[in-house]
Structures are given as C-alpha cells and as structure tokens.
GROMACS .gro file of C-alpha atoms in nm:
model
  443
    1MET     CA    1   6.880   3.764   5.691
    2VAL     CA    2   7.057   3.847   6.020
    3ASP     CA    3   7.429   3.911   5.990
    4ASP     CA    4   7.663   3.676   6.174
    5ARG     CA    5   7.805   3.882   6.460
    6ALA     CA    6   7.968   3.813   6.793
    7ASP     CA    7   7.661   3.928   6.978
    8GLU     CA    8   7.412   3.749   6.756
    9PRO     CA    9   7.113   3.584   6.925
   10ARG     CA   10   7.187   3.250   7.084
   11THR     CA   11   7.045   2.940   6.920
   12GLU     CA   12   6.758   2.748   7.070
   13HIS     CA   13   6.956   2.445   7.189
   14GLN     CA   14   7.197   2.671   7.377
   15SER     CA   15   6.944   2.850   7.590
   16VAL     CA   16   6.602   2.690   7.619
   17ARG     CA   17   6.565   2.538   7.964
   18PRO     CA   18   6.285   2.325   8.108
   19VAL     CA   19   6.023   2.511   8.310
   20ASP     CA   20   5.756   2.325   8.503
   21ALA     CA   21   5.539   2.617   8.603
   22GLU     CA   22   5.227   2.694   8.403
   23GLY     CA   23   5.253   3.065   8.479
   24GLY     CA   24   5.533   3.317   8.470
   25THR     CA   25   5.612   3.671   8.369
   26PHE     CA   26   5.860   3.766   8.100
   27GLU     CA   27   6.023   4.090   7.997
   28LEU     CA   28   6.096   4.157   7.630
   29ARG     CA   29   6.363   4.423   7.590
   30VAL     CA   30   6.495   4.561   7.260
   31VAL     CA   31   6.875   4.547   7.289
   32ARG     CA   32   6.966   4.636   6.931
   33GLY     CA   33   6.800   4.850   6.666
   34PRO     CA   34   6.629   5.189   6.642
   35ASP     CA   35   6.409   5.117   6.945
   36SER     CA   36   6.690   4.992   7.169
   37GLY     CA   37   6.594   5.021   7.536
   38GLY     CA   38   6.221   4.974   7.480
   39ALA     CA   39   6.065   4.698   7.688
   40LYS     CA   40   5.734   4.527   7.762
   41THR     CA   41   5.632   4.260   8.012
   42ILE     CA   42   5.385   3.979   7.953
   43ALA     CA   43   5.238   3.737   8.210
   44ALA     CA   44   5.053   3.408   8.183
   45THR     CA   45   4.727   3.591   8.254
   46ASP     CA   46   4.781   3.837   7.968
   47PRO     CA   47   4.647   3.790   7.614
   48GLU     CA   48   4.873   3.727   7.319
   49MET     CA   49   5.088   4.033   7.242
   50LEU     CA   50   5.187   4.144   6.893
   51VAL     CA   51   5.536   4.262   6.798
   52GLY     CA   52   5.586   4.483   6.495
   53GLN     CA   53   5.555   4.830   6.342
   54SER     CA   54   5.175   4.867   6.376
   55VAL     CA   55   5.040   5.090   6.652
   56VAL     CA   56   4.826   4.796   6.768
   57CYS     CA   57   5.139   4.602   6.866
   58GLY     CA   58   5.214   4.570   7.235
   59LEU     CA   59   5.586   4.584   7.161
   60ARG     CA   60   5.615   4.835   6.881
   61ILE     CA   61   5.936   4.831   6.677
   62THR     CA   62   5.988   5.100   6.411
   63ASP     CA   63   6.268   4.914   6.233
   64PRO     CA   64   6.181   4.943   5.857
   65LYS     CA   65   6.273   4.576   5.805
   66VAL     CA   66   6.010   4.470   6.061
   67SER     CA   67   5.658   4.389   5.936
   68ARG     CA   68   5.351   4.568   6.070
   69ARG     CA   69   5.248   4.254   6.258
   70HIS     CA   70   5.576   4.067   6.257
   71ALA     CA   71   5.541   3.818   6.542
   72SER     CA   72   5.330   3.733   6.845
   73VAL     CA   73   5.429   3.631   7.196
   74GLU     CA   74   5.233   3.467   7.478
   75VAL     CA   75   5.309   3.272   7.793
   76SER     CA   76   5.211   2.908   7.750
   77GLY     CA   77   5.304   2.616   7.973
   78GLY     CA   78   5.550   2.826   8.170
   79ARG     CA   79   5.745   2.930   7.860
   80LEU     CA   80   5.727   3.223   7.623
   81ARG     CA   81   5.588   3.113   7.288
   82VAL     CA   82   5.717   3.326   6.999
   83ARG     CA   83   5.540   3.288   6.662
   84ASP     CA   84   5.639   3.446   6.333
   85LEU     CA   85   5.327   3.587   6.161
   86SER     CA   86   5.440   3.525   5.802
   87SER     CA   87   5.664   3.830   5.823
   88THR     CA   88   5.859   3.957   5.524
   89ASN     CA   89   6.209   3.908   5.671
   90GLY     CA   90   6.142   3.634   5.923
   91THR     CA   91   6.213   3.579   6.291
   92TRP     CA   92   6.558   3.446   6.372
   93ILE     CA   93   6.742   3.277   6.656
   94GLY     CA   94   7.104   3.287   6.555
   95SER     CA   95   7.118   3.170   6.193
   96ILE     CA   96   6.795   2.971   6.225
   97ALA     CA   97   6.466   3.110   6.095
   98VAL     CA   98   6.185   2.998   6.326
   99GLY     CA   99   5.810   2.973   6.272
  100GLU     CA  100   5.735   2.900   6.635
  101VAL     CA  101   5.963   2.853   6.935
  102PHE     CA  102   5.922   2.821   7.312
  103LEU     CA  103   6.171   3.016   7.523
  104GLY     CA  104   6.242   2.984   7.894
  105GLY     CA  105   6.421   3.316   7.951
  106GLY     CA  106   6.774   3.432   7.877
  107GLU     CA  107   6.743   3.403   7.497
  108GLN     CA  108   6.745   3.661   7.218
  109PHE     CA  109   6.557   3.663   6.889
  110ALA     CA  110   6.608   3.890   6.590
  111ILE     CA  111   6.352   4.059   6.366
  112GLY     CA  112   6.476   4.286   6.089
  113ASP     CA  113   6.784   4.467   6.220
  114SER     CA  114   6.652   4.459   6.577
  115VAL     CA  115   6.723   4.211   6.854
  116VAL     CA  116   6.487   4.139   7.144
  117GLU     CA  117   6.610   3.984   7.468
  118VAL     CA  118   6.376   3.761   7.670
  119ARG     CA  119   6.407   3.758   8.049
  120ARG     CA  120   6.198   3.565   8.299
  121LEU     CA  121   6.080   3.778   8.590
  122VAL     CA  122   5.844   3.561   8.796
  123ASP     CA  123   5.730   3.200   8.809
  124HIS     CA  124   5.393   3.092   8.942
  125PRO     CA  125   5.285   2.742   9.045
  126THR     CA  126   5.045   2.545   8.833
  127ARG     CA  127   4.683   2.597   8.923
  128SER     CA  128   4.358   2.472   8.779
  129THR     CA  129   4.066   2.701   8.854
  130THR     CA  130   3.736   2.812   8.719
  131GLU     CA  131   3.728   3.181   8.634
  132THR     CA  132   3.404   3.379   8.630
  133PHE     CA  133   3.344   3.717   8.473
  134GLY     CA  134   2.985   3.829   8.438
  135SER     CA  135   2.806   3.545   8.261
  136LEU     CA  136   3.135   3.408   8.131
  137VAL     CA  137   3.262   3.093   8.305
  138THR     CA  138   3.586   2.935   8.188
  139THR     CA  139   3.841   2.678   8.300
  140SER     CA  140   4.073   2.716   8.000
  141ARG     CA  141   4.404   2.897   8.021
  142ALA     CA  142   4.339   3.058   7.683
  143MET     CA  143   4.034   3.241   7.817
  144GLN     CA  144   4.160   3.291   8.172
  145ARG     CA  145   4.449   3.498   8.036
  146LEU     CA  146   4.191   3.747   7.912
  147VAL     CA  147   3.981   3.777   8.229
  148PRO     CA  148   4.211   4.020   8.417
  149LEU     CA  149   4.216   4.245   8.111
  150MET     CA  150   3.836   4.220   8.083
  151ARG     CA  151   3.803   4.331   8.446
  152ARG     CA  152   4.028   4.632   8.387
  153ILE     CA  153   3.834   4.722   8.074
  154ALA     CA  154   3.499   4.688   8.255
  155ALA     CA  155   3.613   4.925   8.530
  156SER     CA  156   3.712   5.189   8.274
  157ASN     CA  157   3.502   5.382   8.026
  158VAL     CA  158   3.718   5.334   7.715
  159PRO     CA  159   3.580   5.201   7.384
  160VAL     CA  160   3.645   4.832   7.327
  161LEU     CA  161   3.705   4.621   7.016
  162ILE     CA  162   3.638   4.247   7.052
  163GLU     CA  163   3.776   4.026   6.776
  164GLY     CA  164   3.725   3.658   6.712
  165GLU     CA  165   3.586   3.397   6.476
  166THR     CA  166   3.212   3.368   6.439
  167GLY     CA  167   3.049   3.202   6.736
  168THR     CA  168   3.333   3.258   6.986
  169GLY     CA  169   3.108   3.444   7.231
  170LYS     CA  170   3.182   3.808   7.150
  171GLU     CA  171   2.836   3.925   7.260
  172VAL     CA  172   2.864   3.725   7.585
  173VAL     CA  173   3.190   3.905   7.661
  174ALA     CA  174   3.036   4.242   7.570
  175ARG     CA  175   2.739   4.181   7.801
  176SER     CA  176   2.974   4.071   8.077
  177ILE     CA  177   3.183   4.387   8.040
  178HIS     CA  178   2.862   4.588   8.070
  179SER     CA  179   2.731   4.394   8.370
  180GLU     CA  180   3.063   4.434   8.555
  181SER     CA  181   3.092   4.805   8.475
  182PRO     CA  182   2.958   5.112   8.658
  183ARG     CA  183   2.693   5.128   8.382
  184ALA     CA  184   2.546   4.789   8.475
  185ASN     CA  185   2.204   4.933   8.568
  186ALA     CA  186   2.176   5.136   8.246
  187PRO     CA  187   2.066   5.008   7.901
  188PHE     CA  188   2.265   4.757   7.697
  189ILE     CA  189   2.168   4.810   7.333
  190VAL     CA  190   2.274   4.578   7.049
  191PHE     CA  191   2.319   4.696   6.691
  192ASP     CA  192   2.419   4.436   6.429
  193CYS     CA  193   2.565   4.604   6.119
  194SER     CA  194   2.515   4.287   5.912
  195ALA     CA  195   2.143   4.257   5.995
  196VAL     CA  196   2.039   4.604   5.874
  197SER     CA  197   2.001   4.721   5.515
  198PRO     CA  198   2.277   4.970   5.423
  199SER     CA  199   2.010   5.222   5.324
  200VAL     CA  200   1.876   5.248   5.679
  201ILE     CA  201   2.191   5.197   5.889
  202GLU     CA  202   2.234   5.573   5.937
  203SER     CA  203   1.877   5.607   6.061
  204GLU     CA  204   1.913   5.307   6.292
  205LEU     CA  205   2.234   5.443   6.443
  206PHE     CA  206   2.143   5.809   6.482
  207GLY     CA  207   1.764   5.820   6.452
  208HIS     CA  208   1.552   6.033   6.219
  209GLU     CA  209   1.301   6.316   6.225
  210ARG     CA  210   0.949   6.283   6.095
  211GLY     CA  211   0.942   6.331   5.718
  212ALA     CA  212   1.318   6.290   5.680
  213PHE     CA  213   1.258   6.032   5.406
  214THR     CA  214   0.977   5.828   5.258
  215GLY     CA  215   0.829   5.614   5.531
  216ALA     CA  216   0.955   5.831   5.818
  217VAL     CA  217   0.605   5.892   5.954
  218ALA     CA  218   0.726   5.966   6.307
  219GLN     CA  219   1.034   6.082   6.491
  220ARG     CA  220   1.256   5.794   6.599
  221LYS     CA  221   1.552   5.768   6.834
  222GLY     CA  222   1.860   5.584   6.711
  223VAL     CA  223   2.056   5.328   6.910
  224PHE     CA  224   2.294   5.594   7.045
  225GLU     CA  225   2.005   5.776   7.212
  226GLN     CA  226   1.852   5.448   7.328
  227ALA     CA  227   2.180   5.352   7.494
  228HIS     CA  228   2.220   5.688   7.673
  229GLY     CA  229   2.392   5.630   8.007
  230GLY     CA  230   2.469   5.269   7.919
  231THR     CA  231   2.654   5.056   7.665
  232LEU     CA  232   2.608   5.032   7.287
  233PHE     CA  233   2.728   4.701   7.143
  234ILE     CA  234   2.801   4.734   6.770
  235ASP     CA  235   2.829   4.383   6.628
  236GLU     CA  236   2.991   4.294   6.293
  237LEU     CA  237   3.167   4.631   6.280
  238GLY     CA  238   3.356   4.524   5.967
  239GLU     CA  239   3.031   4.536   5.769
  240LEU     CA  240   2.976   4.909   5.836
  241PRO     CA  241   2.988   5.105   5.507
  242LEU     CA  242   3.291   5.328   5.469
  243ASP     CA  243   3.082   5.644   5.421
  244LEU     CA  244   2.919   5.599   5.763
  245GLN     CA  245   3.240   5.537   5.952
  246ALA     CA  246   3.321   5.910   5.971
  247ARG     CA  247   2.984   5.980   6.133
  248LEU     CA  248   3.033   5.696   6.379
  249LEU     CA  249   3.377   5.833   6.468
  250ARG     CA  250   3.231   6.178   6.536
  251ALA     CA  251   2.954   6.030   6.751
  252ILE     CA  252   3.211   5.843   6.962
  253GLU     CA  253   3.459   6.129   6.991
  254ARG     CA  254   3.207   6.409   7.053
  255SER     CA  255   2.944   6.204   7.239
  256GLU     CA  256   2.674   6.360   7.026
  257VAL     CA  257   2.458   6.265   6.729
  258ARG     CA  258   2.232   6.438   6.481
  259ARG     CA  259   1.924   6.259   6.357
  260VAL     CA  260   1.867   6.213   5.985
  261GLY     CA  261   1.672   6.517   5.871
  262GLY     CA  262   1.749   6.703   6.193
  263SER     CA  263   1.957   7.013   6.263
  264ASP     CA  264   2.028   6.985   6.637
  265TRP     CA  265   2.310   6.791   6.799
  266ILE     CA  266   2.198   6.558   7.079
  267ARG     CA  267   2.429   6.465   7.364
  268CYS     CA  268   2.465   6.090   7.422
  269ASP     CA  269   2.662   5.945   7.712
  270VAL     CA  270   2.741   5.604   7.564
  271ARG     CA  271   3.018   5.351   7.614
  272VAL     CA  272   3.083   5.175   7.279
  273VAL     CA  273   3.183   4.810   7.261
  274ALA     CA  274   3.234   4.683   6.905
  275ALA     CA  275   3.292   4.332   6.773
  276THR     CA  276   3.404   4.185   6.444
  277ARG     CA  277   3.500   3.853   6.289
  278ARG     CA  278   3.696   4.034   6.017
  279ASP     CA  279   4.070   4.105   6.011
  280ILE     CA  280   4.033   4.477   6.078
  281ASP     CA  281   4.407   4.537   6.050
  282ALA     CA  282   4.392   4.406   5.693
  283TYR     CA  283   4.079   4.613   5.624
  284VAL     CA  284   4.266   4.926   5.736
  285LEU     CA  285   4.562   4.849   5.509
  286GLU     CA  286   4.324   4.789   5.216
  287GLY     CA  287   4.140   5.116   5.278
  288ARG     CA  288   3.814   4.939   5.360
  289PHE     CA  289   3.809   5.066   5.718
  290ARG     CA  290   3.911   5.408   5.849
  291ASP     CA  291   4.232   5.393   6.051
  292ASP     CA  292   4.120   5.679   6.279
  293LEU     CA  293   3.799   5.495   6.370
  294PHE     CA  294   3.996   5.175   6.425
  295HIS     CA  295   4.241   5.345   6.663
  296ARG     CA  296   3.953   5.515   6.847
  297LEU     CA  297   3.772   5.185   6.906
  298ALA     CA  298   4.077   4.969   6.978
  299VAL     CA  299   4.169   5.151   7.299
  300GLY     CA  300   4.068   4.830   7.472
  301ARG     CA  301   4.122   4.529   7.248
  302LEU     CA  302   4.031   4.166   7.309
  303ALA     CA  303   4.103   3.874   7.074
  304LEU     CA  304   3.889   3.574   7.175
  305PRO     CA  305   4.041   3.229   7.113
  306PRO     CA  306   3.837   2.981   6.907
  307LEU     CA  307   3.678   2.685   7.085
  308ARG     CA  308   3.934   2.442   6.941
  309GLN     CA  309   4.200   2.623   7.148
  310ARG     CA  310   4.004   2.587   7.473
  311PRO     CA  311   3.862   2.232   7.487
  312GLU     CA  312   3.866   2.253   7.869
  313ASP     CA  313   3.552   2.467   7.844
  314ILE     CA  314   3.350   2.207   7.649
  315ALA     CA  315   3.206   2.024   7.952
  316GLU     CA  316   3.091   2.343   8.126
  317LEU     CA  317   2.938   2.480   7.807
  318VAL     CA  318   2.757   2.154   7.736
  319ALA     CA  319   2.611   2.148   8.087
  320ARG     CA  320   2.495   2.509   8.055
  321PHE     CA  321   2.332   2.456   7.715
  322ALA     CA  322   2.163   2.137   7.838
  323ARG     CA  323   2.010   2.330   8.128
  324GLU     CA  324   1.871   2.582   7.880
  325VAL     CA  325   1.680   2.305   7.702
  326ASP     CA  326   1.568   2.109   8.005
  327PRO     CA  327   1.693   2.163   8.362
  328ASP     CA  328   1.594   1.802   8.440
  329ALA     CA  329   1.755   1.646   8.132
  330ALA     CA  330   1.976   1.343   8.186
  331PRO     CA  331   2.349   1.426   8.166
  332ILE     CA  332   2.506   1.392   7.824
  333PRO     CA  333   2.735   1.085   7.823
  334SER     CA  334   3.101   1.153   7.893
  335ARG     CA  335   3.190   0.961   7.577
  336THR     CA  336   3.000   1.217   7.370
  337ILE     CA  337   3.166   1.506   7.552
  338ASP     CA  338   3.509   1.350   7.492
  339GLU     CA  339   3.429   1.327   7.120
  340TRP     CA  340   3.322   1.690   7.120
  341ARG     CA  341   3.649   1.789   7.289
  342ARG     CA  342   3.835   1.642   6.992
  343SER     CA  343   3.621   1.824   6.733
  344ALA     CA  344   3.744   2.132   6.544
  345TRP     CA  345   3.419   2.332   6.586
  346PRO     CA  346   3.454   2.577   6.295
  347GLY     CA  347   3.132   2.741   6.420
  348ASN     CA  348   3.280   2.759   6.772
  349VAL     CA  349   3.050   2.795   7.075
  350ARG     CA  350   2.742   2.856   6.859
  351GLU     CA  351   2.799   2.528   6.675
  352LEU     CA  352   2.850   2.342   7.003
  353ARG     CA  353   2.525   2.488   7.137
  354ASN     CA  354   2.337   2.361   6.831
  355ALA     CA  355   2.499   2.019   6.871
  356VAL     CA  356   2.379   1.999   7.234
  357PHE     CA  357   2.026   2.104   7.137
  358ARG     CA  358   2.020   1.848   6.856
  359HIS     CA  359   2.150   1.575   7.086
  360LEU     CA  360   1.881   1.640   7.344
  361ALA     CA  361   1.604   1.675   7.088
  362LEU     CA  362   1.691   1.392   6.852
  363GLY     CA  363   1.908   1.159   7.053
  364ALA     CA  364   2.269   1.058   7.004
  365PRO     CA  365   2.385   0.949   6.658
  366LEU     CA  366   2.428   0.578   6.599
  367ASP     CA  367   2.759   0.416   6.668
  368ASP     CA  368   2.950   0.313   6.359
  369ASP     CA  369   2.897  -0.055   6.435
  370GLU     CA  370   2.517  -0.020   6.455
  371GLU     CA  371   2.451   0.079   6.094
  372PRO     CA  372   2.538  -0.261   5.934
  373GLU     CA  373   2.282  -0.428   6.159
  374VAL     CA  374   2.009  -0.194   6.030
  375ILE     CA  375   2.102  -0.245   5.666
  376SER     CA  376   2.149  -0.621   5.679
  377SER     CA  377   1.836  -0.684   5.885
  378GLY     CA  378   1.616  -0.483   5.654
  379HIS     CA  379   1.474  -0.284   5.946
  380GLU     CA  380   1.454   0.038   5.747
  381ASP     CA  381   1.093   0.134   5.809
  382VAL     CA  382   0.900   0.226   6.123
  383GLU     CA  383   0.757  -0.122   6.175
  384GLY     CA  384   1.098  -0.281   6.134
  385VAL     CA  385   1.256  -0.050   6.391
  386LEU     CA  386   0.966  -0.108   6.633
  387GLY     CA  387   1.025  -0.480   6.596
  388LEU     CA  388   1.374  -0.436   6.737
  389ARG     CA  389   1.216  -0.328   7.070
  390LEU     CA  390   1.482  -0.064   7.133
  391PRO     CA  391   1.462   0.203   7.403
  392PHE     CA  392   1.293   0.517   7.272
  393PRO     CA  393   1.611   0.729   7.229
  394LYS     CA  394   1.787   0.452   7.032
  395ALA     CA  395   1.481   0.379   6.818
  396ARG     CA  396   1.438   0.748   6.737
  397ALA     CA  397   1.809   0.788   6.656
  398ARG     CA  398   1.795   0.481   6.431
  399MET     CA  399   1.502   0.620   6.231
  400ILE     CA  400   1.673   0.956   6.195
  401HIS     CA  401   1.986   0.779   6.079
  402VAL     CA  402   1.793   0.581   5.815
  403PHE     CA  403   1.602   0.889   5.699
  404GLU     CA  404   1.915   1.103   5.664
  405ARG     CA  405   2.097   0.836   5.463
  406ARG     CA  406   1.805   0.772   5.229
  407TYR     CA  407   1.740   1.146   5.187
  408VAL     CA  408   2.100   1.226   5.099
  409GLU     CA  409   2.121   0.937   4.849
  410TYR     CA  410   1.792   1.042   4.687
  411MET     CA  411   1.888   1.411   4.655
  412VAL     CA  412   2.228   1.330   4.503
  413GLN     CA  413   2.056   1.101   4.253
  414LEU     CA  414   1.797   1.369   4.178
  415ALA     CA  415   2.075   1.621   4.116
  416GLY     CA  416   2.248   1.391   3.869
  417GLY     CA  417   2.537   1.322   4.104
  418SER     CA  418   2.615   1.688   4.179
  419VAL     CA  419   2.662   1.732   4.555
  420GLN     CA  420   2.647   2.112   4.525
  421GLN     CA  421   2.317   2.097   4.338
  422ALA     CA  422   2.184   1.840   4.586
  423ALA     CA  423   2.263   2.076   4.875
  424GLN     CA  424   2.078   2.359   4.699
  425LEU     CA  425   1.775   2.137   4.637
  426SER     CA  426   1.784   2.032   5.003
  427GLY     CA  427   1.793   2.392   5.126
  428VAL     CA  428   2.099   2.337   5.345
  429ALA     CA  429   2.455   2.465   5.336
  430LEU     CA  430   2.694   2.270   5.113
  431ARG     CA  431   2.928   2.199   5.403
  432TYR     CA  432   2.647   2.053   5.615
  433PHE     CA  433   2.525   1.839   5.324
  434GLN     CA  434   2.878   1.708   5.269
  435LEU     CA  435   2.902   1.616   5.639
  436LEU     CA  436   2.571   1.428   5.618
  437ARG     CA  437   2.686   1.244   5.307
  438ALA     CA  438   3.020   1.148   5.463
  439ARG     CA  439   2.844   1.028   5.779
  440HIS     CA  440   2.607   0.799   5.593
  441ARG     CA  441   2.823   0.683   5.303
  442ARG     CA  442   2.798   0.305   5.270
  443PRO     CA  443   3.121   0.110   5.312
   0.00000   0.00000   0.00000
C-alpha cells in the first residue's frame, strides 16, 4: 500500500475535471521512484499503452513492486483511462485503490513505490469520420486509434505481431499492411501454424530436398522462399512448437533458411507479420514461447479490439458482407442491425459475417410474438404454413423455426435429457446447440 505522505497522489474528486473533447494528448511522467524523469505521451489516435516492468510496456517502470503488466492507459472520450491489470500491489490514487479511473490531466497515480503524473498536452475537437487503410474500413474510435500506427508500420520493414481474439480481422490487417507497404507488388504468403501437422511444419516453413524423408519425392520450396521479396503472414503463432521457434528466429534474424535435408543456406528477403489469439506474454512467462523470438517479432505490435468494443463498425461490415453474397440483395433491416449492435459477438467479425450470410440465405428469425401463433394454430407442417399465405421470406423463416425447435426437442429426448450428448449427436458445437435450445424453448 502507498504510504501517506505530503506529496501523495491527489484523490480523484480533487482533480478530475470535465473534458468535452473526444481527442487529446497526455504526457505520463514518472515523478517518484527508480525511473523518475521517464516520460511517455499518448494521443487519442494511439493504441492502448501498457505500464509495468515488461519490455513490451510503453511506459516501462523497473520498480520491483510493479507488476510486469501493471496497468494500461488509453485516451477515451477526451480523458485518460487508467486500468489496473490485476496487479500484485494495485494502482492507487491517494489512499484509494482503483480498478479503472478516467483522468483529465493534473492528477497523479501510484504503482508500487513509483508515482506517475498525468498532464494534458493538446485537445482536439470531436470528429466522426470513416478511416480507410488498405481493405480495412472503420468508423469506430477503437480501431481508428490503430490506423496511424498501422500506416507507420506499413511504411517500415520491421516484423509485426498482431494480437486479438479469434475473428477480429487479424489477416485483414496483415493484408492491408502488405498492400500499403513498398512490397505491395510482391507475394503475400499465408502460413497457418494450427492448420499444419506438427510433423511437417518444418518442411512447410523452410522447404525440403528430394529424399529428405519418406514421401519427399521432389524438391519443394517452403513459405519463406515463396514469399521472397514480399510478406510472410504467420497465423496462429502461439501454436508453433517450441523446438521450431529457434529455427524461425534464425530465419528472421539472418534472412536465410536451409531446407530439410539440405546443406546450403538460401537467402530470403521476407517481411514477417505474425498473428495470435493467445496471450503471448503469458506463454513467455510459462516457458511455452521463446522470449527472444517474441521480442524479435513484437517490434511492431498491434492489439485489435473485439467487435463488442467497436459496434460503430457493425453497419459497414454488414453492408460489405451482404454485397459479397448478392450485390443486388435488399438492405438488411435497421432493426436487425440495431440488435446486432447490442450483441456480444464472441466470434467477432467472423461470427457477424456468418450471421449476415445466414440472414440472407434463410431469412430473418421469427419475432418472439410470432411463435405462439404457429403453435396454437397447428400450422407446423408445410401445408399448414402454405395455408397462411405468407410472403416467401416469412414462410421460409417460419418453417426453419419449426424445424429447429422440433429437432432440438427430439435430440434432447434421444439423448436422455443430456444437452451435451444431444449436441454431439447433432454434430454441432455445444454452445451453438444451447443457443438453439434457448431460442426455441417453450414458455
């Protein structure tokens, strides 16, 4: 806990002032502790910045009482949001331990034996724009903060590590970085570590000579050679076996590879962009990922926000996915889009894309007040639905609704009441089966 001293950080009610601007730039300066004098600035267009002992932290503090990833800061709504990341000794404002606090400038917060002063440098007026970067189009502040950094990364040649939940669009960002880089006219090669058997990953990455192993009937170039002059996108980096990480590190650092079964080193001019849904920092601490490879790849680092943190992008994404299915398709009702904006989307953009495809292919789900009419009227077969003389989309949606409900009830009965067993018999994920069952459960 922070000692009570005359120069202790001021409490929140003493210093937080209203700020109307959406933007702004803040300086964080260490005014007490072993790193006193160190400072970093963060603007509304910058991504979230970590504070702590780890080398990945934007504001690194070597105080032994500070956790590796102690806190995070970002500009949100014209204020500086400070979040404690479940640190060992907490984040304090005066004698108050805070989990999350919004600061307007002029405050101090304490972590360990160190004190950080927050100072506002610049305010910007509110603006609502659409930002474009490669094939990425966004109207959300959460993503727009990252675009300037993406542009700087694209113009450079440094390795990049893209982090984010599954389905957040990591490959879209990687392709956009490539298309906006000086290597845009060279190959963009994708290698998914999770889609290749561990026994052949080495061969896929670096290639092999004829006869190097059983089945190697011809010489083959690996993805490094295929990407020569361009960009190699390594997806699901966290799934790469530990014993291959040293070889990957050498290939990146030396720009050369040696095929399996070969003796010569082959020069490869490749820019590496990697992506992962794993917590690589935790993997490094657990010894499951080499720290030297991590530091080599995280020269440029992007953390993509999940879709639930950028609902402003839903409408644009829906329109784009609808055009993929049918450029002449009727617009999806605004009511549906509003409902989607309120959804959590654990599968992120990929889940939204599937929802749009399903909507256009199968029609909108029935409203809650339509199901009792179907049940009470006995119109639960094709002839009964036809007798209602509904428009085609509504008739189709009604039949799908009836089929799903009957199917779920039958499979649960067949499984003796076990929902998990019913999901296995149905060949669908348990979570999806539970959603179907909740949707069609009778009142």
